[in-house]
């Protein structure tokens, strides 16, 4: 079968890591008899340079017409790049937000898995890691502070700014369902994270989540305050299976979760909606400091492509194969610089892609 993939290489290391993911996909295609066609879509800084905006309507339309979207990274150096000398809705990241909203991708799935081979890179003590941890952050992606009203103006002679954290019950219920469905296929535990001791939006979140939980009697629901959760992630990460949370908390906690795995360069993510069309991207950013130097770790993007095979195309066998190939290459001792340790073999971005493709 042929699958149409909209590819957003984006900025910084984006083009390098996307190249390796496509290499791996093409190898999967050749081996399993599928073909993948790619349509390049501009987004982020490169789109600003070419069109003046971070995402054009045509680009969004191309993404909508595809079977899935594979994204490298967007954005530049906030302190240095001219991409940031403009209004917020014209900056590179605004393209990503418009894409998530435009495709109605309300569920962001970010796994935090400690690969056995990389235990040494985990910044946590061995007694904390135990047998290793494997949890998923399910982050609401199209609501909350990111999409509420915002303004900056002078009030009573003072520069004043406001952002609005708003959720309705429908938005909460659908992301809660996603979390429960995922938990059902795992260890059947959802920990819903909020700030219900202060925020109204969190109190509604807690209530609605409880209501949804009634449809999932086989899944255990617990609640946790976000500040405590930030602490628990480094104190006892093995307690978590699925963490369910709103947009802003999820942004912060998912970075924390990725950090304790040893390398953000390893973590994939998927953004899903009601349909099969999903957006797949590494959890890390565009790393402008190492762009174009063949130093980037393409594994998170390759694992994101595996998630695409699994969730958008129902190609589980193929996805398993990609994940196994990544593990095998790590087991053989190959490392990019971000996960390098003594006695291992240092390779660049393109060689890492070659090795994984060869393993398939
Ligand atoms: C992420 C990123 C984005 C976000 C930025 C680039 C807008 O941090 O995907 O986590 O905050 O959602
Ligand atoms: Mg983030």
CSV table of C-alpha atoms and ligand atoms in Angstrom, one decimal:
chain,number,residue,atom,x,y,z
A,1,UNK,CA,0.0,0.0,0.0
A,2,UNK,CA,1.1,3.6,-0.5
A,3,UNK,CA,1.1,6.1,2.3
A,4,UNK,CA,1.2,9.8,1.8
A,5,UNK,CA,3.4,11.5,4.4
A,6,UNK,CA,3.6,15.2,4.8
A,7,UNK,CA,7.2,15.9,5.8
A,8,UNK,CA,8.2,19.0,7.8
A,9,UNK,CA,11.9,19.1,8.0
A,10,UNK,CA,11.8,22.5,9.7
A,11,UNK,CA,14.7,24.3,11.3
A,12,UNK,CA,18.0,23.6,12.9
A,13,UNK,CA,18.8,19.9,13.0
A,14,UNK,CA,15.4,19.1,11.5
A,15,UNK,CA,16.5,18.4,7.9
A,16,UNK,CA,19.3,16.0,9.2
A,17,UNK,CA,17.2,13.9,11.4
A,18,UNK,CA,14.3,13.8,9.0
A,19,UNK,CA,16.7,12.5,6.3
A,20,UNK,CA,17.6,9.6,8.5
A,21,UNK,CA,14.0,8.8,9.4
A,22,UNK,CA,13.1,8.7,5.7
A,23,UNK,CA,16.0,6.4,5.1
A,24,UNK,CA,14.6,4.0,7.7
A,25,UNK,CA,11.1,4.3,6.4
A,26,UNK,CA,12.2,3.6,2.8
A,27,UNK,CA,14.0,0.5,4.1
A,28,UNK,CA,10.9,-0.7,5.9
A,29,UNK,CA,8.9,0.0,2.7
A,30,UNK,CA,11.3,-2.1,0.6
A,31,UNK,CA,11.3,-4.9,3.1
A,32,UNK,CA,7.6,-5.1,3.7
A,33,UNK,CA,6.2,-4.1,0.4
A,34,UNK,CA,4.9,-0.6,1.2
A,35,UNK,CA,5.6,2.6,-0.5
A,36,UNK,CA,5.8,6.0,1.2
A,37,UNK,CA,5.5,9.2,-0.7
A,38,UNK,CA,6.6,12.4,0.8
A,39,UNK,CA,5.4,15.9,0.3
A,40,UNK,CA,7.7,18.5,1.8
A,41,UNK,CA,5.7,21.1,3.8
A,42,UNK,CA,7.3,24.4,5.0
A,43,UNK,CA,6.8,25.3,8.6
A,44,UNK,CA,8.6,27.4,11.2
A,45,UNK,CA,11.6,29.6,10.4
A,46,UNK,CA,12.1,28.2,6.9
A,47,UNK,CA,8.5,29.1,6.1
A,48,UNK,CA,9.0,32.6,7.5
A,49,UNK,CA,12.0,33.1,5.3
A,50,UNK,CA,10.1,31.8,2.2
A,51,UNK,CA,6.6,33.1,2.8
A,52,UNK,CA,6.6,35.6,5.7
A,53,UNK,CA,4.5,33.4,7.9
A,54,UNK,CA,5.3,30.3,10.0
A,55,UNK,CA,2.6,28.1,8.3
A,56,UNK,CA,0.6,29.0,5.2
A,57,UNK,CA,-2.9,27.9,4.6
A,58,UNK,CA,-1.7,25.7,1.7
A,59,UNK,CA,0.9,24.1,3.9
A,60,UNK,CA,-1.8,23.3,6.5
A,61,UNK,CA,-4.1,22.0,3.7
A,62,UNK,CA,-1.3,19.7,2.4
A,63,UNK,CA,-0.9,18.3,6.0
A,64,UNK,CA,-4.7,17.8,6.2
A,65,UNK,CA,-4.7,15.8,3.0
A,66,UNK,CA,-1.9,13.5,4.0
A,67,UNK,CA,-2.1,10.2,5.9
A,68,UNK,CA,0.3,11.4,8.5
A,69,UNK,CA,2.7,14.2,9.2
A,70,UNK,CA,6.3,13.7,10.2
A,71,UNK,CA,8.1,16.6,11.7
A,72,UNK,CA,11.7,17.3,12.5
A,73,UNK,CA,11.9,20.5,14.6
A,74,UNK,CA,11.0,24.1,14.4
A,75,UNK,CA,12.5,27.3,15.8
A,76,UNK,CA,15.8,29.0,16.2
A,77,UNK,CA,17.9,30.8,18.8
A,78,UNK,CA,15.4,33.1,20.6
A,79,UNK,CA,18.2,35.5,21.6
A,80,UNK,CA,19.8,35.8,18.2
A,81,UNK,CA,17.4,34.9,15.4
A,82,UNK,CA,15.5,37.6,13.5
A,83,UNK,CA,12.5,35.1,13.5
A,84,UNK,CA,11.8,36.4,17.0
A,85,UNK,CA,11.7,40.1,16.3
A,86,UNK,CA,8.1,39.9,15.3
A,87,UNK,CA,4.6,39.5,16.9
A,88,UNK,CA,4.2,36.1,18.7
A,89,UNK,CA,1.8,34.8,16.1
A,90,UNK,CA,4.4,35.2,13.4
A,91,UNK,CA,7.2,33.3,15.2
A,92,UNK,CA,8.3,29.8,14.2
A,93,UNK,CA,6.6,28.0,17.1
A,94,UNK,CA,3.3,29.6,16.2
A,95,UNK,CA,3.4,27.4,13.0
A,96,UNK,CA,3.5,24.3,15.2
A,97,UNK,CA,0.6,25.5,17.4
A,98,UNK,CA,-1.5,26.3,14.3
A,99,UNK,CA,-0.8,22.9,12.8
A,100,UNK,CA,-1.8,21.1,16.1
A,101,UNK,CA,-5.0,23.2,16.2
A,102,UNK,CA,-5.7,23.0,12.5
A,103,UNK,CA,-5.4,19.2,12.5
A,104,UNK,CA,-7.3,19.0,15.8
A,105,UNK,CA,-4.6,17.0,17.5
A,106,UNK,CA,-5.7,17.2,21.1
A,107,UNK,CA,-3.7,14.3,22.5
A,108,UNK,CA,0.1,14.5,22.8
A,109,UNK,CA,1.6,11.1,23.7
A,110,UNK,CA,5.2,11.3,25.1
A,111,UNK,CA,6.8,8.1,26.3
A,112,UNK,CA,9.5,8.2,29.0
A,113,UNK,CA,11.3,4.9,28.7
A,114,UNK,CA,14.7,4.1,30.1
A,115,UNK,CA,16.5,2.0,27.6
A,116,UNK,CA,18.5,-0.7,29.3
A,117,UNK,CA,21.6,0.1,27.2
A,118,UNK,CA,21.5,3.8,28.3
A,119,UNK,CA,21.0,3.3,32.0
A,120,UNK,CA,24.4,4.9,32.6
A,121,UNK,CA,23.1,8.1,31.1
A,122,UNK,CA,20.2,8.4,33.5
A,123,UNK,CA,21.0,11.2,36.0
A,124,UNK,CA,19.1,9.4,38.8
A,125,UNK,CA,20.6,7.2,41.4
A,126,UNK,CA,20.6,3.4,40.8
A,127,UNK,CA,18.3,2.7,43.7
A,128,UNK,CA,15.8,5.1,42.3
A,129,UNK,CA,15.9,3.6,38.8
A,130,UNK,CA,15.4,0.1,40.2
A,131,UNK,CA,14.3,-2.2,37.3
A,132,UNK,CA,13.9,0.9,35.1
A,133,UNK,CA,10.8,3.0,34.4
A,134,UNK,CA,8.4,3.1,31.5
A,135,UNK,CA,5.6,5.7,31.6
A,136,UNK,CA,3.7,7.9,29.2
A,137,UNK,CA,2.8,11.5,29.5
A,138,UNK,CA,-0.6,12.1,27.9
A,139,UNK,CA,-0.7,15.9,27.4
A,140,UNK,CA,-3.8,17.9,26.3
A,141,UNK,CA,-2.6,19.8,23.3
A,142,UNK,CA,-5.2,22.2,21.9
A,143,UNK,CA,-6.5,24.0,24.9
A,144,UNK,CA,-5.5,25.6,28.1
A,145,UNK,CA,-3.1,28.5,28.4
A,146,UNK,CA,-1.7,27.9,24.9
A,147,UNK,CA,-5.0,28.8,23.2
A,148,UNK,CA,-6.8,31.0,25.7
A,149,UNK,CA,-7.1,34.8,25.2
A,150,UNK,CA,-4.0,36.7,25.7
A,151,UNK,CA,-3.0,40.4,25.6
A,152,UNK,CA,-0.4,42.9,26.6
A,153,UNK,CA,-1.3,46.5,27.4
A,154,UNK,CA,-0.9,49.3,29.8
A,155,UNK,CA,-3.2,49.2,32.8
A,156,UNK,CA,-3.1,52.0,35.3
A,157,UNK,CA,0.2,53.1,33.9
A,158,UNK,CA,1.8,49.7,34.2
A,159,UNK,CA,2.8,47.3,31.4
A,160,UNK,CA,0.5,44.4,32.0
A,161,UNK,CA,0.0,41.0,30.3
A,162,UNK,CA,-2.6,38.3,30.6
A,163,UNK,CA,-2.9,34.7,29.5
A,164,UNK,CA,-6.1,32.7,30.1
A,165,UNK,CA,-6.2,29.1,31.2
A,166,UNK,CA,-9.6,27.8,30.0
A,167,UNK,CA,-11.0,24.3,29.5
A,168,UNK,CA,-14.5,22.9,28.9
A,169,UNK,CA,-15.7,19.5,30.0
A,170,UNK,CA,-15.7,18.1,26.5
A,171,UNK,CA,-12.0,19.0,26.0
A,172,UNK,CA,-11.2,17.3,29.3
A,173,UNK,CA,-13.3,14.2,28.7
A,174,UNK,CA,-11.8,13.4,25.3
A,175,UNK,CA,-8.2,13.6,26.5
A,176,UNK,CA,-9.1,11.6,29.6
A,177,UNK,CA,-10.5,8.9,27.4
A,178,UNK,CA,-7.3,8.8,25.4
A,179,UNK,CA,-5.3,8.3,28.6
A,180,UNK,CA,-7.6,5.5,29.8
A,181,UNK,CA,-7.5,3.7,26.5
A,182,UNK,CA,-3.7,3.8,26.5
A,183,UNK,CA,-3.6,2.7,30.1
A,184,UNK,CA,-5.9,-0.2,29.3
A,185,UNK,CA,-3.2,-1.6,27.0
A,186,UNK,CA,-0.5,-1.1,29.6
A,187,UNK,CA,-0.4,-1.4,33.4
A,188,UNK,CA,-3.9,0.0,33.8
A,189,UNK,CA,-3.0,3.1,35.9
A,190,UNK,CA,-3.8,6.7,35.2
A,191,UNK,CA,-2.4,9.5,37.3
A,192,UNK,CA,-4.2,12.7,36.6
A,193,UNK,CA,-2.1,15.7,37.3
A,194,UNK,CA,-3.6,19.2,38.2
A,195,UNK,CA,-3.4,22.1,40.6
A,196,UNK,CA,-6.9,21.6,42.1
A,197,UNK,CA,-5.8,23.2,45.3
A,198,UNK,CA,-5.7,26.6,43.5
A,199,UNK,CA,-7.2,26.5,40.0
A,200,UNK,CA,-10.9,26.3,38.9
A,201,UNK,CA,-9.8,24.7,35.6
A,202,UNK,CA,-8.1,22.0,37.6
A,203,UNK,CA,-11.1,21.3,39.8
A,204,UNK,CA,-13.2,20.8,36.7
A,205,UNK,CA,-10.4,18.6,35.3
A,206,UNK,CA,-10.5,16.4,38.4
A,207,UNK,CA,-14.3,16.1,38.4
A,208,UNK,CA,-14.6,15.3,34.7
A,209,UNK,CA,-11.7,12.8,34.8
A,210,UNK,CA,-13.4,11.0,37.7
A,211,UNK,CA,-16.6,10.8,35.6
A,212,UNK,CA,-14.8,9.4,32.6
A,213,UNK,CA,-13.1,6.9,34.9
A,214,UNK,CA,-16.4,5.3,35.6
A,215,UNK,CA,-16.4,3.9,32.1
A,216,UNK,CA,-13.0,2.3,32.8
A,217,UNK,CA,-13.5,0.2,36.0
A,218,UNK,CA,-10.5,-1.9,35.1
A,219,UNK,CA,-8.2,1.1,35.2
A,220,UNK,CA,-7.1,2.7,38.5
A,221,UNK,CA,-7.3,6.5,38.6
A,222,UNK,CA,-5.3,8.6,41.1
A,223,UNK,CA,-4.9,12.4,41.3
A,224,UNK,CA,-1.7,14.3,42.0
A,225,UNK,CA,-0.9,17.9,42.3
A,226,UNK,CA,1.5,19.1,39.6
A,227,UNK,CA,4.2,20.4,42.0
A,228,UNK,CA,4.2,17.0,43.8
A,229,UNK,CA,4.3,15.2,40.4
A,230,UNK,CA,7.4,17.2,39.4
A,231,UNK,CA,9.0,15.9,42.6
A,232,UNK,CA,7.8,12.3,42.3
A,233,UNK,CA,9.1,12.0,38.7
A,234,UNK,CA,12.7,12.3,40.1
A,235,UNK,CA,12.0,10.6,43.4
A,236,UNK,CA,10.1,7.5,42.3
A,237,UNK,CA,9.5,7.4,38.6
A,238,UNK,CA,8.6,3.7,38.6
A,239,UNK,CA,5.3,4.4,40.2
A,240,UNK,CA,3.9,5.9,37.0
A,241,UNK,CA,2.2,4.2,34.1
A,242,UNK,CA,0.1,6.9,32.4
A,243,UNK,CA,0.3,10.6,33.5
A,244,UNK,CA,-2.7,12.6,32.2
A,245,UNK,CA,-2.4,16.3,32.3
A,246,UNK,CA,-3.3,19.7,30.7
A,247,UNK,CA,-1.3,21.5,28.1
A,248,UNK,CA,1.1,23.6,30.1
A,249,UNK,CA,1.7,21.2,32.9
A,250,UNK,CA,2.3,18.5,30.2
A,251,UNK,CA,4.8,20.7,28.4
A,252,UNK,CA,6.9,21.0,31.6
A,253,UNK,CA,6.5,17.5,33.0
A,254,UNK,CA,7.3,15.9,29.6
A,255,UNK,CA,10.6,17.7,29.4
A,256,UNK,CA,11.4,16.6,32.9
A,257,UNK,CA,10.4,13.0,32.1
A,258,UNK,CA,12.5,13.0,29.0
A,259,UNK,CA,15.5,14.2,30.9
A,260,UNK,CA,15.5,11.4,33.4
A,261,UNK,CA,15.7,8.9,30.5
A,262,UNK,CA,19.3,10.1,29.9
A,263,UNK,CA,18.7,11.7,26.5
A,264,UNK,CA,16.0,13.8,25.1
A,265,UNK,CA,17.5,12.7,21.8
A,266,UNK,CA,15.9,9.3,22.2
A,267,UNK,CA,12.3,10.2,22.8
A,268,UNK,CA,9.5,10.1,20.2
A,269,UNK,CA,6.1,11.7,20.4
A,270,UNK,CA,2.8,11.4,18.7
A,271,UNK,CA,0.0,13.9,18.5
A,272,UNK,CA,-3.4,12.4,17.8
A,273,UNK,CA,-7.0,13.5,17.3
A,274,UNK,CA,-10.2,11.6,16.5
A,275,UNK,CA,-9.0,10.3,13.2
A,276,UNK,CA,-6.0,8.3,12.0
A,277,UNK,CA,-4.1,11.4,10.9
A,278,UNK,CA,-1.4,12.1,13.4
A,279,UNK,CA,1.6,14.3,13.8
A,280,UNK,CA,4.9,12.5,14.8
A,281,UNK,CA,7.9,14.4,16.0
A,282,UNK,CA,10.9,14.0,18.3
A,283,UNK,CA,10.4,15.4,21.8
A,284,UNK,CA,13.5,17.5,21.5
A,285,UNK,CA,13.9,20.9,19.8
A,286,UNK,CA,15.8,22.2,16.8
A,287,UNK,CA,19.2,22.5,18.6
A,288,UNK,CA,20.5,25.3,16.4
A,289,UNK,CA,23.9,25.1,18.1
A,290,UNK,CA,24.7,21.8,16.5
A,291,UNK,CA,22.7,22.2,13.3
A,292,UNK,CA,24.4,21.1,10.1
A,293,UNK,CA,27.3,19.4,11.9
A,294,UNK,CA,26.1,15.8,11.6
A,295,UNK,CA,26.1,15.5,15.4
A,296,UNK,CA,22.3,15.2,16.0
A,297,UNK,CA,20.8,12.0,17.3
A,298,UNK,CA,18.2,10.9,14.8
A,299,UNK,CA,16.8,8.1,17.0
A,300,UNK,CA,13.9,10.1,18.5
A,301,UNK,CA,12.7,11.0,14.9
A,302,UNK,CA,13.2,7.4,13.8
A,303,UNK,CA,11.2,6.2,16.8
A,304,UNK,CA,8.5,8.8,16.0
A,305,UNK,CA,8.3,7.3,12.5
A,306,UNK,CA,7.8,3.9,14.1
A,307,UNK,CA,4.9,5.5,16.1
A,308,UNK,CA,3.5,6.7,12.8
A,309,UNK,CA,3.6,3.2,11.4
A,310,UNK,CA,1.8,1.9,14.4
A,311,UNK,CA,-0.8,4.6,15.1
A,312,UNK,CA,-1.6,6.1,11.7
A,313,UNK,CA,-1.0,3.1,9.4
A,314,UNK,CA,-1.7,0.1,11.7
A,315,UNK,CA,1.7,-1.4,10.7
A,316,UNK,CA,2.6,-2.9,14.1
A,317,UNK,CA,5.0,-5.5,12.8
A,318,UNK,CA,6.9,-2.9,10.9
A,319,UNK,CA,7.0,-0.6,13.9
A,320,UNK,CA,8.3,-3.4,16.1
A,321,UNK,CA,11.0,-4.0,13.6
A,322,UNK,CA,12.2,-0.3,13.7
A,323,UNK,CA,12.2,-0.3,17.5
A,324,UNK,CA,14.1,-3.6,17.6
A,325,UNK,CA,16.6,-2.2,15.1
A,326,UNK,CA,17.3,0.8,17.3
A,327,UNK,CA,17.8,-1.4,20.4
A,328,UNK,CA,20.2,-3.7,18.4
A,329,UNK,CA,22.3,-0.8,17.2
A,330,UNK,CA,22.6,0.5,20.8
A,331,UNK,CA,23.4,-3.0,22.0
A,332,UNK,CA,26.3,-3.1,19.5
A,333,UNK,CA,27.7,0.0,21.1
A,334,UNK,CA,27.0,2.7,18.6
A,335,UNK,CA,26.3,6.2,20.1
A,336,UNK,CA,25.7,9.7,18.9
A,337,UNK,CA,27.5,12.3,21.0
A,338,UNK,CA,24.6,13.1,23.3
A,339,UNK,CA,24.5,9.5,24.6
A,340,UNK,CA,28.2,8.7,24.3
A,341,UNK,CA,29.9,7.0,27.1
A,342,UNK,CA,33.4,5.5,27.5
A,343,UNK,CA,34.1,2.4,25.5
A,344,UNK,CA,31.3,3.0,23.0
A,345,UNK,CA,31.6,3.9,19.3
A,346,UNK,CA,30.9,7.5,18.4
A,347,UNK,CA,28.9,8.0,15.2
A,348,UNK,CA,27.3,10.9,13.4
A,349,UNK,CA,23.7,11.4,12.5
A,350,UNK,CA,23.9,9.9,9.0
A,351,UNK,CA,25.9,6.8,10.2
A,352,UNK,CA,23.4,6.2,13.0
A,353,UNK,CA,20.6,6.2,10.3
A,354,UNK,CA,22.6,3.9,8.1
A,355,UNK,CA,23.2,1.4,10.9
A,356,UNK,CA,19.5,1.3,12.0
A,357,UNK,CA,18.4,0.9,8.3
A,358,UNK,CA,20.9,-1.9,7.9
A,359,UNK,CA,19.5,-3.7,10.9
A,360,UNK,CA,16.1,-3.7,9.3
B,1,LIG,C1,6.8,21.1,22.9
B,1,LIG,C2,7.5,22.5,22.6
B,1,LIG,C3,6.4,23.4,22.1
B,1,LIG,C4,5.3,23.5,23.2
B,1,LIG,C5,6.9,24.8,21.7
B,1,LIG,C6,7.9,24.7,20.7
B,1,LIG,C7,5.7,25.7,21.3
B,1,LIG,O1,8.0,22.9,23.8
B,1,LIG,O2,6.4,20.5,21.9
B,1,LIG,O3,6.8,20.7,24.0
B,1,LIG,O4,5.4,24.2,24.1
B,1,LIG,O5,4.3,22.8,23.0
B,2,LIG,MG1,8.0,21.6,25.4
